[in-house]
Backbone as JSON Lines, residues from 0, in Angstrom:
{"i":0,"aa":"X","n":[-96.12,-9.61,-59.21],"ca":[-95.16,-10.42,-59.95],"c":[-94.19,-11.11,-58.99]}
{"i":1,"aa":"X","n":[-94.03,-10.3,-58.0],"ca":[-92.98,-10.87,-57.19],"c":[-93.53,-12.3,-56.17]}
{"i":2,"aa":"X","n":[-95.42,-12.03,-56.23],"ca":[-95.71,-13.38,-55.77],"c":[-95.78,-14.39,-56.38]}
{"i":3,"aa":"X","n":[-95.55,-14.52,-57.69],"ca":[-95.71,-15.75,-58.44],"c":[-94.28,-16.42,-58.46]}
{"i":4,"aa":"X","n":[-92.73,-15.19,-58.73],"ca":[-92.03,-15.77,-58.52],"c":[-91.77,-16.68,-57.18]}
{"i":5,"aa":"X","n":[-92.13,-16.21,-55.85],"ca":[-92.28,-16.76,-55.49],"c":[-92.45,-17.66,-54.97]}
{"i":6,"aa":"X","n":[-94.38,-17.77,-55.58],"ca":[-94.7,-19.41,-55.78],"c":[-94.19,-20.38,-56.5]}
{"i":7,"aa":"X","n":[-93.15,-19.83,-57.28],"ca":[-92.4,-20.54,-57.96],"c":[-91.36,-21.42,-57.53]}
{"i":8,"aa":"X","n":[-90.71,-20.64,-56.96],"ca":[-89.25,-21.06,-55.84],"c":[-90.11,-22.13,-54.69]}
{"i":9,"aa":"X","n":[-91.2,-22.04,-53.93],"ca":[-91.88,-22.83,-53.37],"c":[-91.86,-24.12,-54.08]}
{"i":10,"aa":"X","n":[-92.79,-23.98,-55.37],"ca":[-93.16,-24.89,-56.25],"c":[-91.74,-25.81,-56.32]}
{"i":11,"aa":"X","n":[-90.93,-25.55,-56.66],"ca":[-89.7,-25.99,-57.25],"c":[-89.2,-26.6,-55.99]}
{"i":12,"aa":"X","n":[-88.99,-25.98,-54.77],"ca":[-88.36,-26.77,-53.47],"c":[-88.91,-27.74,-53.27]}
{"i":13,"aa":"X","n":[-90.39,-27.77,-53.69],"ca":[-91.37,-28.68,-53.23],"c":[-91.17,-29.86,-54.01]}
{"i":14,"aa":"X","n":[-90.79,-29.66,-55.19],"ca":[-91.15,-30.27,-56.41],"c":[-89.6,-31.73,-56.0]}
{"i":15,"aa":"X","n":[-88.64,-30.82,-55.77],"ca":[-87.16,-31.22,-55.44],"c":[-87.26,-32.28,-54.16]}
{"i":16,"aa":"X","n":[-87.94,-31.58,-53.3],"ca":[-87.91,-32.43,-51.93],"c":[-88.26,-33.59,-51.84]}
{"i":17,"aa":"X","n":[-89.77,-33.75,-52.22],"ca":[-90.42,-34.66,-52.3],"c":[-90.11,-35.89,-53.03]}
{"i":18,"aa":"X","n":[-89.32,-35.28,-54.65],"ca":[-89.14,-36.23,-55.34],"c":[-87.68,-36.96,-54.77]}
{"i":19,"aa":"X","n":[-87.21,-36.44,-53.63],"ca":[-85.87,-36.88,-53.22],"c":[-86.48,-37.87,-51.48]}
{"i":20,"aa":"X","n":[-87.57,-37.36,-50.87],"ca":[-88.22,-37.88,-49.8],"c":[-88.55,-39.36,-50.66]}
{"i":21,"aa":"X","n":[-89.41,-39.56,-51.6],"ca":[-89.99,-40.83,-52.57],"c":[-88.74,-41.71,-52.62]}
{"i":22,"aa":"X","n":[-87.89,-41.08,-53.24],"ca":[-86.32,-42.06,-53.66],"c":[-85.72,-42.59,-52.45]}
{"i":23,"aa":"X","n":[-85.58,-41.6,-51.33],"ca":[-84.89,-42.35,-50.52],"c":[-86.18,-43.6,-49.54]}
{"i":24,"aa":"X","n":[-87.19,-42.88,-49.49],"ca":[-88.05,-44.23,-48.35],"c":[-87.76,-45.46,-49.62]}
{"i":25,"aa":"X","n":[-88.0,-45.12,-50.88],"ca":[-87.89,-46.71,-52.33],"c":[-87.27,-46.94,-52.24]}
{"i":26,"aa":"X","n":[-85.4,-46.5,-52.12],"ca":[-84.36,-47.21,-51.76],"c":[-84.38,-48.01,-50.33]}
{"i":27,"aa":"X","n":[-84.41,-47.3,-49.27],"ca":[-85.15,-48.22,-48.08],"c":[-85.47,-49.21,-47.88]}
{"i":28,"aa":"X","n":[-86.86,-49.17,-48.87],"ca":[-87.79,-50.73,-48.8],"c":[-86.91,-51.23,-49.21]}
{"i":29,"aa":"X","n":[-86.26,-50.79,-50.6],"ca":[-85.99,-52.09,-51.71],"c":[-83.88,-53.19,-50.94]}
{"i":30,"aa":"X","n":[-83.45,-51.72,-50.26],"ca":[-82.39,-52.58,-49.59],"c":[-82.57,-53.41,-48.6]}
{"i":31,"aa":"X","n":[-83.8,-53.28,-47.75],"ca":[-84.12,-54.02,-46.77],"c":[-85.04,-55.51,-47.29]}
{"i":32,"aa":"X","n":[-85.35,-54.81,-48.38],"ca":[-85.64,-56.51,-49.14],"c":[-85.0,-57.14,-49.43]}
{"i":33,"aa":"X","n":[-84.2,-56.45,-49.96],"ca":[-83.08,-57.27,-50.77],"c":[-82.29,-58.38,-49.86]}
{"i":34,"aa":"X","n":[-82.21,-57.41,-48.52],"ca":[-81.02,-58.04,-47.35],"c":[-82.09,-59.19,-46.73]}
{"i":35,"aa":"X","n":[-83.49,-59.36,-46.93],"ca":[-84.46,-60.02,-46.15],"c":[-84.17,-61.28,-47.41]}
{"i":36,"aa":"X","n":[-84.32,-60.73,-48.45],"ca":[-84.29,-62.39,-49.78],"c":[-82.71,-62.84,-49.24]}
{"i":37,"aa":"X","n":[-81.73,-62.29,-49.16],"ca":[-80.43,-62.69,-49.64],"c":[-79.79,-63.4,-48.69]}
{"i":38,"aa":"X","n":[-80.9,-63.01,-46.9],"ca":[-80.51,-63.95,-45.91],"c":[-81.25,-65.38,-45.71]}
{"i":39,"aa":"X","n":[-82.58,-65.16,-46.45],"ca":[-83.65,-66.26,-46.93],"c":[-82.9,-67.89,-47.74]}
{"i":40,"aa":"X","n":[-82.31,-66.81,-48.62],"ca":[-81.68,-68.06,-49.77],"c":[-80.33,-67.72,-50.45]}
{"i":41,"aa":"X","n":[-79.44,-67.86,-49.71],"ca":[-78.41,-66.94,-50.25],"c":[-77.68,-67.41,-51.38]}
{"i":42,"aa":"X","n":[-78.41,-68.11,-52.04],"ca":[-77.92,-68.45,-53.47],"c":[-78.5,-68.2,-54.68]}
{"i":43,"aa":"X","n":[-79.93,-67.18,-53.86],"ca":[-80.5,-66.06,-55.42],"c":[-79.57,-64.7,-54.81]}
{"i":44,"aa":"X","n":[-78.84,-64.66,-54.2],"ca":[-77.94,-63.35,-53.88],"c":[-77.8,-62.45,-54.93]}
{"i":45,"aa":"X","n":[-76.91,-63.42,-55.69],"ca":[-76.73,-62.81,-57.26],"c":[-77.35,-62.19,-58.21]}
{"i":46,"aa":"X","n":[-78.7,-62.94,-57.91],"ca":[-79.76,-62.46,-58.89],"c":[-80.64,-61.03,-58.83]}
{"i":47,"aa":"X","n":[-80.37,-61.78,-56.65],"ca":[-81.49,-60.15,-56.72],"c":[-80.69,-58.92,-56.56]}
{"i":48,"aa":"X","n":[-79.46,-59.15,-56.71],"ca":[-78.51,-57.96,-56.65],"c":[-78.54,-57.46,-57.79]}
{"i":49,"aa":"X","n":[-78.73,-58.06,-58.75],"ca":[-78.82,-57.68,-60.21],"c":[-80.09,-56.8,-60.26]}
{"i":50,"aa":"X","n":[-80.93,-57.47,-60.03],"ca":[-82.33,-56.99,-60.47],"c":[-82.1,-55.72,-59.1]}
{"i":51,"aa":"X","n":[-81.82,-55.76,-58.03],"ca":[-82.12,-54.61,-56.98],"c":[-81.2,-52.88,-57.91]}
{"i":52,"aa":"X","n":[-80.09,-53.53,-58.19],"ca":[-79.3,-52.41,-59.34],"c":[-80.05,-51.71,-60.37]}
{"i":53,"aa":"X","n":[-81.03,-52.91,-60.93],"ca":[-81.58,-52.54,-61.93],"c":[-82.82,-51.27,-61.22]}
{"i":54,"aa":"X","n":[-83.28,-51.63,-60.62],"ca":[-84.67,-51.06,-60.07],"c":[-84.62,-49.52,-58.86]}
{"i":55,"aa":"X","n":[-82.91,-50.0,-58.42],"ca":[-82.04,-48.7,-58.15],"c":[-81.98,-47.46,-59.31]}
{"i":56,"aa":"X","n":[-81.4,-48.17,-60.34],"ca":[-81.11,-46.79,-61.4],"c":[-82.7,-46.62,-62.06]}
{"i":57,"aa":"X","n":[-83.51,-46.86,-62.13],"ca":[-84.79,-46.72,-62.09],"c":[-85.11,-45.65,-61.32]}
{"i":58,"aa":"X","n":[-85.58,-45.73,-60.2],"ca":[-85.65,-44.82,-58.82],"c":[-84.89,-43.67,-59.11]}
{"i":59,"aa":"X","n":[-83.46,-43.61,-59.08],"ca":[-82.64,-42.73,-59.12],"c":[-83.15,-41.39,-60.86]}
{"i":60,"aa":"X","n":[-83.55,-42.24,-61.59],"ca":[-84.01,-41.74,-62.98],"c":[-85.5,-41.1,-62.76]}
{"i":61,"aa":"X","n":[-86.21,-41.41,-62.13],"ca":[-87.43,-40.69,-61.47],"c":[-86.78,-39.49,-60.69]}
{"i":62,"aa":"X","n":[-85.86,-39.5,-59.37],"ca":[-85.49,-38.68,-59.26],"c":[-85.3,-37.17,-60.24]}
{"i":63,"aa":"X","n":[-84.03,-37.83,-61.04],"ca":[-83.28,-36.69,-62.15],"c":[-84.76,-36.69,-62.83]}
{"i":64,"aa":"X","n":[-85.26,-36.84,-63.29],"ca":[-86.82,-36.12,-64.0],"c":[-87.22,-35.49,-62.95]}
{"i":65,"aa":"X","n":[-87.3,-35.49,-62.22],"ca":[-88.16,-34.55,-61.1],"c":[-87.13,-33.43,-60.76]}
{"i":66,"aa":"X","n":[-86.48,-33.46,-60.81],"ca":[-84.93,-32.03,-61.02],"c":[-85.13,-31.7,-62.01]}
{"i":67,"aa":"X","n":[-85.11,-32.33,-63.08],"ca":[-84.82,-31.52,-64.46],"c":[-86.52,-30.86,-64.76]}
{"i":68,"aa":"X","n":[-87.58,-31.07,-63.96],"ca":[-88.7,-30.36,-64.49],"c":[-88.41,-29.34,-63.42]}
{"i":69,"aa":"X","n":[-88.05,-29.26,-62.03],"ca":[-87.88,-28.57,-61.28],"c":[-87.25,-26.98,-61.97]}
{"i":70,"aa":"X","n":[-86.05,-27.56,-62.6],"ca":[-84.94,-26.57,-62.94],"c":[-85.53,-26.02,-63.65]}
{"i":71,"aa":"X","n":[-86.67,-26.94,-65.17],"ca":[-87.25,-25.92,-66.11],"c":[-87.94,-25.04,-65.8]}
{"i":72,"aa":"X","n":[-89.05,-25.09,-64.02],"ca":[-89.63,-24.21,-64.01],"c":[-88.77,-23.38,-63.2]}
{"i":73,"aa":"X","n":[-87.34,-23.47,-62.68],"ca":[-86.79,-22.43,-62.04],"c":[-86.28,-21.87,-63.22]}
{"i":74,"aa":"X","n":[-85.76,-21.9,-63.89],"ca":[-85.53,-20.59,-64.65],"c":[-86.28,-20.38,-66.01]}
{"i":75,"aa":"X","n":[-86.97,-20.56,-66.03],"ca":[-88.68,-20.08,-66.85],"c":[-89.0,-19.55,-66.04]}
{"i":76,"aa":"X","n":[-90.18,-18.42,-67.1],"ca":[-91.02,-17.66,-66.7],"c":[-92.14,-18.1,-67.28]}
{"i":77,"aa":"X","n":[-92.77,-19.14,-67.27],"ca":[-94.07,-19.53,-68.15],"c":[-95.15,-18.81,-67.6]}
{"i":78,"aa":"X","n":[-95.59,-18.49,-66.3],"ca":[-97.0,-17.76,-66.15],"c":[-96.13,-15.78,-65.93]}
{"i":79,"aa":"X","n":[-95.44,-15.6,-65.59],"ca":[-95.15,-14.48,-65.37],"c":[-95.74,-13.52,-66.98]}
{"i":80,"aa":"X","n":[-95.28,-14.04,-68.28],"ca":[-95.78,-13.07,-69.09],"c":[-96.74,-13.22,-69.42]}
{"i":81,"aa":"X","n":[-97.48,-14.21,-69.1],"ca":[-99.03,-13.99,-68.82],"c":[-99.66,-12.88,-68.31]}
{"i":82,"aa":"X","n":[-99.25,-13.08,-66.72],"ca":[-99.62,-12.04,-65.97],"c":[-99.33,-10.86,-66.47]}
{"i":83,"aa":"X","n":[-98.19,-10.06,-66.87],"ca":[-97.88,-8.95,-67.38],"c":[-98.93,-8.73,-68.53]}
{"i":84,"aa":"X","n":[-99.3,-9.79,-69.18],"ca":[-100.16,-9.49,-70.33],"c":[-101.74,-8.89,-69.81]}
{"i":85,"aa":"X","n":[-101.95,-9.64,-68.95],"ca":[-103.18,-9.4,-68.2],"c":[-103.47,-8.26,-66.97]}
{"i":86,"aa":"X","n":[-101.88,-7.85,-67.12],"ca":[-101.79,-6.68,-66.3],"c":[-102.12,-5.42,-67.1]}
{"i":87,"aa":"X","n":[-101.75,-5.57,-68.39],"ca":[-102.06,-4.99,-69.03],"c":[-100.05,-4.17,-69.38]}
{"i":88,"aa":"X","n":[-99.56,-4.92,-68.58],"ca":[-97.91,-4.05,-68.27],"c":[-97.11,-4.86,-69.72]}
């Protein structure tokens, strides 16, 4: 039992990291685009600042879903009473 929790806490760091590794390289690209259009033509500035905001809280909302499934499986036990069942315990 104590290995599944565990794999759990793994699962979950993993789950956390990654989805925070994804957000920040997407923020990355998308500011270095932004700064590549806005020195191009600096009179869609406006526009793509708008739309870069928009596509920011996007990103950032992928993030928080990837936490909030994280958290459900940190404090759940979804396979643990399985196992006990099949332990026969």
């Amino acid at each position: 039992m104590e290995t599944i929790i565990a794999f759990k806490a793994l699962a979950v760091a993993i789950l956390i990291g990654l989805g925070a590794l994804g957000v920040g390289i997407g923020m990355g690209l998308l500011g270095g685009r932004f700064l590549e259009g806005a020195a191009r033509q600096p009179e869609l500035a406006p526009m793509l600042q708008t739309k870069m905001f928009i596509v920011v809280a996007l990103l950032d909302a992928v993030a928080m879903i990837g936490v909030g499934i994280a958290l459900f499986f940190a404090f759940t036990t979804p396979f643990v009473d399985q196992f006990t069942a099949a332990a026969g315990g």
